Rosetta silent file (secondary structure, phi, psi, omega in degrees, C-alpha in Angstrom):
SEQUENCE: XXXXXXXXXXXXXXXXXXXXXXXXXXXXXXXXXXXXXXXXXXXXXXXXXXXXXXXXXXXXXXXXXXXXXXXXXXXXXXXXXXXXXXXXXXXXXXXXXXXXXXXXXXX
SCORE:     score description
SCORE:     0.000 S_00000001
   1 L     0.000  -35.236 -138.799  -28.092   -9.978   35.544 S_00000001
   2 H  -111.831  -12.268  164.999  -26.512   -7.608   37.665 S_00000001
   3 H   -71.623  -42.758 -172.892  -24.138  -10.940   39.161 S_00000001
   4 H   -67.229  -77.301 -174.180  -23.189  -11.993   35.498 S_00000001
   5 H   -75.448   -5.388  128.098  -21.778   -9.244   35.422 S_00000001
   6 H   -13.530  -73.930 -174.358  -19.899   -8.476   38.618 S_00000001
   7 H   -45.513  -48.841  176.569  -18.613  -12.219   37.499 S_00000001
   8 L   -87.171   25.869  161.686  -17.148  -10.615   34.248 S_00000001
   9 L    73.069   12.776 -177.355  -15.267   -7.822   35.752 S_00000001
  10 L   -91.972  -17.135  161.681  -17.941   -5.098   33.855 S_00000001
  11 E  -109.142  151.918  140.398  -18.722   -3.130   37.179 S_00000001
  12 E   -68.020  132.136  162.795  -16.546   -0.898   39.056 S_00000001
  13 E  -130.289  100.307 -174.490  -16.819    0.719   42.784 S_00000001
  14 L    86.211  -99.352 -101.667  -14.296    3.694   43.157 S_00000001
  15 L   144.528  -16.288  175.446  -12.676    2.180   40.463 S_00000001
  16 E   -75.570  154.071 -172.992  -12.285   -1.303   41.536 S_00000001
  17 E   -97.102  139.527 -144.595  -13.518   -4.094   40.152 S_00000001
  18 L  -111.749  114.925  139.177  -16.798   -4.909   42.105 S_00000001
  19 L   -16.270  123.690  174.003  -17.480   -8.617   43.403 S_00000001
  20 L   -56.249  -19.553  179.236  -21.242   -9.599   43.438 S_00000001
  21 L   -97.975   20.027  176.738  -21.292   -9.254   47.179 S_00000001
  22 L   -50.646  133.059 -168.176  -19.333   -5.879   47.285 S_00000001
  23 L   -88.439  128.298 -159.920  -20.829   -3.854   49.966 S_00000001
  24 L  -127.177  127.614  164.745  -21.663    0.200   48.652 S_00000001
  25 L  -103.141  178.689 -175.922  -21.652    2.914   50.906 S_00000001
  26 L   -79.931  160.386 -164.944  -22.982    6.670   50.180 S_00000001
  27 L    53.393   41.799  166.005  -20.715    8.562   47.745 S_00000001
  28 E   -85.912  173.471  173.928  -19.560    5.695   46.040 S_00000001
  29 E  -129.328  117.515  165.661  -19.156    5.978   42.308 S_00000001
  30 E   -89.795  176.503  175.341  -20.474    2.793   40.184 S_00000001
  31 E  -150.462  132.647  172.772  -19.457    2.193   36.880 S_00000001
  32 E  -179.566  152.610  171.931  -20.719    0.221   34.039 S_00000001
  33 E   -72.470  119.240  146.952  -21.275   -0.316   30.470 S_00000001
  34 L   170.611  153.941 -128.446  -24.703   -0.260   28.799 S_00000001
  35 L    81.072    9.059 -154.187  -26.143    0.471   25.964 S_00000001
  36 L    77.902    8.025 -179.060  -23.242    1.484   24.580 S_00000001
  37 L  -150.985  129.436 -172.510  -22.769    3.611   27.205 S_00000001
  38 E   -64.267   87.559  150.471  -20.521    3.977   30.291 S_00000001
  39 E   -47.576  132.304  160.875  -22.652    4.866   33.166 S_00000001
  40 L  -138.488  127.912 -173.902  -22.037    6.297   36.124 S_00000001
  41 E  -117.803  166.429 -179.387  -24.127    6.546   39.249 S_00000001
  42 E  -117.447  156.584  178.729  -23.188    7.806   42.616 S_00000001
  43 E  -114.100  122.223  175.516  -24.916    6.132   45.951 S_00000001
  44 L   -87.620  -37.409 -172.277  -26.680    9.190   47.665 S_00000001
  45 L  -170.735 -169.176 -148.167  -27.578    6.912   50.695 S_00000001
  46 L  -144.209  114.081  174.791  -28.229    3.172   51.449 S_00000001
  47 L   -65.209  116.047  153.153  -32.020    1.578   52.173 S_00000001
  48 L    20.168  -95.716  175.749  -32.616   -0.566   55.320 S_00000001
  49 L  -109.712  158.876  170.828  -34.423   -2.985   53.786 S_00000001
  50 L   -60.890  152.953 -146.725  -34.508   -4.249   50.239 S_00000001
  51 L  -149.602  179.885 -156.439  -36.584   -1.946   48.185 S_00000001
  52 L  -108.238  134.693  160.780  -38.533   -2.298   44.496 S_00000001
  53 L   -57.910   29.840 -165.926  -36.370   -1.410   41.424 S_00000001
  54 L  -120.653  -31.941 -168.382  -38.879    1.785   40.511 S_00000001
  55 H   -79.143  -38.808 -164.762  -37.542    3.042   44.614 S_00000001
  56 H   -45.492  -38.999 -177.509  -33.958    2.798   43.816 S_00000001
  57 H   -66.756   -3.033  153.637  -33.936    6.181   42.061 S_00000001
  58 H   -42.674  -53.534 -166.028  -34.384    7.925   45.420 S_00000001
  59 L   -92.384   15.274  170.664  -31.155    6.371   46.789 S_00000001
  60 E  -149.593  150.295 -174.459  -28.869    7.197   43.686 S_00000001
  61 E  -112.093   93.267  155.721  -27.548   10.091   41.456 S_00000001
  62 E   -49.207  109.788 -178.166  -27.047    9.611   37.703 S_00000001
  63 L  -111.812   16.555  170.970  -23.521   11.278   36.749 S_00000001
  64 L   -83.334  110.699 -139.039  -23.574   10.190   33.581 S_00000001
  65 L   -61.438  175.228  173.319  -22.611   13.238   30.981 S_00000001
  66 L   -96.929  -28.087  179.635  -25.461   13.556   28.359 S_00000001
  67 H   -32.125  -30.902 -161.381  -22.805   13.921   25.542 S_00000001
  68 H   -78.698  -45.796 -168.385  -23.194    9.815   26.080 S_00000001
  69 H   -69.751  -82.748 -141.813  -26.797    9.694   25.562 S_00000001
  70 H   -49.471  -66.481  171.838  -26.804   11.942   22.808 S_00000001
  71 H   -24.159  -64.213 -169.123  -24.303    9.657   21.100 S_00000001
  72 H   -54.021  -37.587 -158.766  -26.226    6.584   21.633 S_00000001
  73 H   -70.467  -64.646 -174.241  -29.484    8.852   19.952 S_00000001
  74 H   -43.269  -57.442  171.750  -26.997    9.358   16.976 S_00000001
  75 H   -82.809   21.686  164.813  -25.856    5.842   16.637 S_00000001
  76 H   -94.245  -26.953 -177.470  -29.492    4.621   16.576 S_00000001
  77 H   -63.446  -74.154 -159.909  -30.186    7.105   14.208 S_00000001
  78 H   -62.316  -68.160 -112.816  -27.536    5.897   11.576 S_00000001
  79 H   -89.497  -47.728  168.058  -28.100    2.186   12.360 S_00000001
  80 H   -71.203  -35.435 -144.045  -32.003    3.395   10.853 S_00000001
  81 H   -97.533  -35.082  178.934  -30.872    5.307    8.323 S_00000001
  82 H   -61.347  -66.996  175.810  -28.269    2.432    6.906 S_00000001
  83 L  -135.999  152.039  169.240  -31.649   -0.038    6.914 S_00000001
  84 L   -83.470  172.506  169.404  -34.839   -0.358    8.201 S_00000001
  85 L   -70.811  128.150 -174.872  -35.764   -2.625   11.007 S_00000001
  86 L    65.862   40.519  174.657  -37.119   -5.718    9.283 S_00000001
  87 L   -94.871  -54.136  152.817  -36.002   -5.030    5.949 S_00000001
  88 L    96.370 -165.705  165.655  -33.761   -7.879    6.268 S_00000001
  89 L   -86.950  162.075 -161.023  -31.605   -9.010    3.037 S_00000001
  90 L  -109.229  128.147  149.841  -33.027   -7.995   -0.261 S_00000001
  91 L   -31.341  136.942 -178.896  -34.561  -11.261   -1.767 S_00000001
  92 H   -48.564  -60.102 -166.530  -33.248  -13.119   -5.560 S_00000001
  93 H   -60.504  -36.362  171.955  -36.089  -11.416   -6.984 S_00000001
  94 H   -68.265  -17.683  174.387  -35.479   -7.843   -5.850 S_00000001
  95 H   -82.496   -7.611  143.255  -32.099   -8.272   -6.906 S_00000001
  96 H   -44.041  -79.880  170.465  -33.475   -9.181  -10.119 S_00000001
  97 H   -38.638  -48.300 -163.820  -35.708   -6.406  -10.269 S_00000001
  98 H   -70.806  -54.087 -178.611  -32.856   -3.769   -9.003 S_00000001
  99 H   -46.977  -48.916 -168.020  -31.008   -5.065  -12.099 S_00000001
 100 H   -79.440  -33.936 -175.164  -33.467   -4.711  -14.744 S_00000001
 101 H   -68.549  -67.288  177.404  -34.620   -1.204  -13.470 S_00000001
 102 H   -33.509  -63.797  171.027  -30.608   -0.332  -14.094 S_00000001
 103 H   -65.793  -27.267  176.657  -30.378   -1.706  -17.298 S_00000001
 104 H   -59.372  -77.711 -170.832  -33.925   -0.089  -18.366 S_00000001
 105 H   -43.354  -27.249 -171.233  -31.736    3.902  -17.035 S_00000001
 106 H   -84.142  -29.924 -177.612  -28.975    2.602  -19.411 S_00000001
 107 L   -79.444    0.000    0.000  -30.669    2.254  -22.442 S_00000001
Protein backbone atom coordinates (compact mmCIF):
# COMPACT_ATOMS: atom_id res chain seq x y z
CA UNK A 1 0.00 0.00 0.00
CA UNK A 2 2.45 2.21 1.33
CA UNK A 3 4.72 1.43 -2.30
CA UNK A 4 1.59 2.27 -4.52
CA UNK A 5 1.89 5.09 -3.31
CA UNK A 6 5.50 6.23 -3.13
CA UNK A 7 4.96 4.99 -7.01
CA UNK A 8 2.31 7.83 -7.43
CA UNK A 9 4.25 10.67 -6.10
CA UNK A 10 1.52 10.92 -2.84
CA UNK A 11 4.36 10.88 -0.11
CA UNK A 12 6.77 13.48 0.70
CA UNK A 13 10.16 13.49 2.95
CA UNK A 14 11.24 17.17 3.76
CA UNK A 15 9.25 17.97 1.01
CA UNK A 16 10.49 15.76 -1.63
CA UNK A 17 8.87 13.36 -3.32
CA UNK A 18 9.69 10.01 -1.50
CA UNK A 19 10.81 6.81 -3.61
CA UNK A 20 9.66 3.44 -2.06
CA UNK A 21 13.18 2.78 -0.91
CA UNK A 22 13.81 6.36 0.49
CA UNK A 23 15.81 5.99 3.55
CA UNK A 24 14.18 8.31 6.84
CA UNK A 25 16.23 9.56 9.42
CA UNK A 26 15.01 11.20 12.91
CA UNK A 27 13.38 14.63 12.42
CA UNK A 28 12.22 13.99 9.14
CA UNK A 29 8.81 15.31 8.26
CA UNK A 30 6.47 12.77 6.15
CA UNK A 31 3.68 13.87 4.32
CA UNK A 32 0.64 12.31 2.93
CA UNK A 33 -2.90 12.37 2.04
CA UNK A 34 -5.58 10.29 3.78
CA UNK A 35 -8.75 10.36 4.56
CA UNK A 36 -9.16 13.44 3.25
CA UNK A 37 -6.58 14.57 5.19
CA UNK A 38 -2.95 15.74 4.81
CA UNK A 39 -0.94 14.12 7.44
CA UNK A 40 2.02 14.83 8.83
CA UNK A 41 4.30 12.76 11.01
CA UNK A 42 7.75 13.50 12.17
CA UNK A 43 10.40 10.40 12.71
CA UNK A 44 11.37 10.72 16.50
CA UNK A 45 14.01 7.90 16.01
CA UNK A 46 14.63 4.83 13.73
CA UNK A 47 14.14 0.88 14.99
CA UNK A 48 16.99 -1.66 14.44
CA UNK A 49 15.03 -4.19 13.35
CA UNK A 50 11.68 -4.27 11.63
CA UNK A 51 9.01 -3.82 14.17
CA UNK A 52 4.90 -4.63 14.24
CA UNK A 53 2.66 -1.79 12.89
CA UNK A 54 0.90 -1.33 16.64
CA UNK A 55 5.17 -0.47 17.72
CA UNK A 56 5.57 2.15 15.18
CA UNK A 57 3.82 4.76 17.33
CA UNK A 58 6.81 4.81 19.70
CA UNK A 59 9.18 5.84 16.87
CA UNK A 60 6.96 8.73 15.40
CA UNK A 61 5.19 12.08 16.29
CA UNK A 62 1.81 12.98 14.76
CA UNK A 63 1.99 16.84 13.66
CA UNK A 64 -1.00 16.81 12.14
CA UNK A 65 -3.24 20.08 13.28
CA UNK A 66 -6.64 18.81 14.65
CA UNK A 67 -8.47 21.61 12.67
CA UNK A 68 -7.96 18.54 9.90
CA UNK A 69 -9.61 15.96 11.88
CA UNK A 70 -12.28 18.04 12.96
CA UNK A 71 -13.03 18.76 9.31
CA UNK A 72 -13.05 15.25 8.27
CA UNK A 73 -15.76 14.74 11.59
CA UNK A 74 -17.79 17.54 9.78
CA UNK A 75 -17.64 16.17 6.33
CA UNK A 76 -18.83 12.75 7.60
CA UNK A 77 -21.37 14.39 9.37
CA UNK A 78 -22.97 16.13 6.23
CA UNK A 79 -22.30 13.13 3.93
CA UNK A 80 -25.02 11.42 6.88
CA UNK A 81 -27.11 14.06 7.07
CA UNK A 82 -27.53 14.41 2.97
CA UNK A 83 -28.53 10.35 3.15
CA UNK A 84 -28.33 7.53 5.14
CA UNK A 85 -25.90 4.75 4.62
CA UNK A 86 -27.88 2.15 2.70
CA UNK A 87 -30.70 4.16 1.78
CA UNK A 88 -29.59 3.87 -1.68
CA UNK A 89 -31.93 5.44 -4.59
CA UNK A 90 -35.54 5.81 -3.71
CA UNK A 91 -37.36 2.91 -5.61
CA UNK A 92 -40.47 3.52 -8.69
CA UNK A 93 -42.78 2.88 -6.00
CA UNK A 94 -41.62 5.39 -3.39
CA UNK A 95 -41.52 7.81 -6.01
CA UNK A 96 -44.98 6.94 -6.60
CA UNK A 97 -45.92 7.16 -3.17
CA UNK A 98 -43.88 10.65 -2.61
CA UNK A 99 -46.18 11.85 -5.43
CA UNK A 100 -49.48 10.90 -4.27
CA UNK A 101 -48.75 12.05 -0.61
CA UNK A 102 -48.08 15.67 -2.53
CA UNK A 103 -51.00 15.67 -4.45
CA UNK A 104 -53.19 14.38 -1.31
CA UNK A 105 -51.35 18.26 0.70
CA UNK A 106 -52.67 19.96 -2.51
CA UNK A 107 -56.07 19.19 -2.44
Amino acid sequence: MATEACKKNQITVNGQVAKPSKEVFPSDKITFRRDQITQILEVLAVPENRIGPKLTEIYIKNQTPKEAFEHLELLKLAKEHYRKTGDGRPTKKDRRDLEEYGNQSND
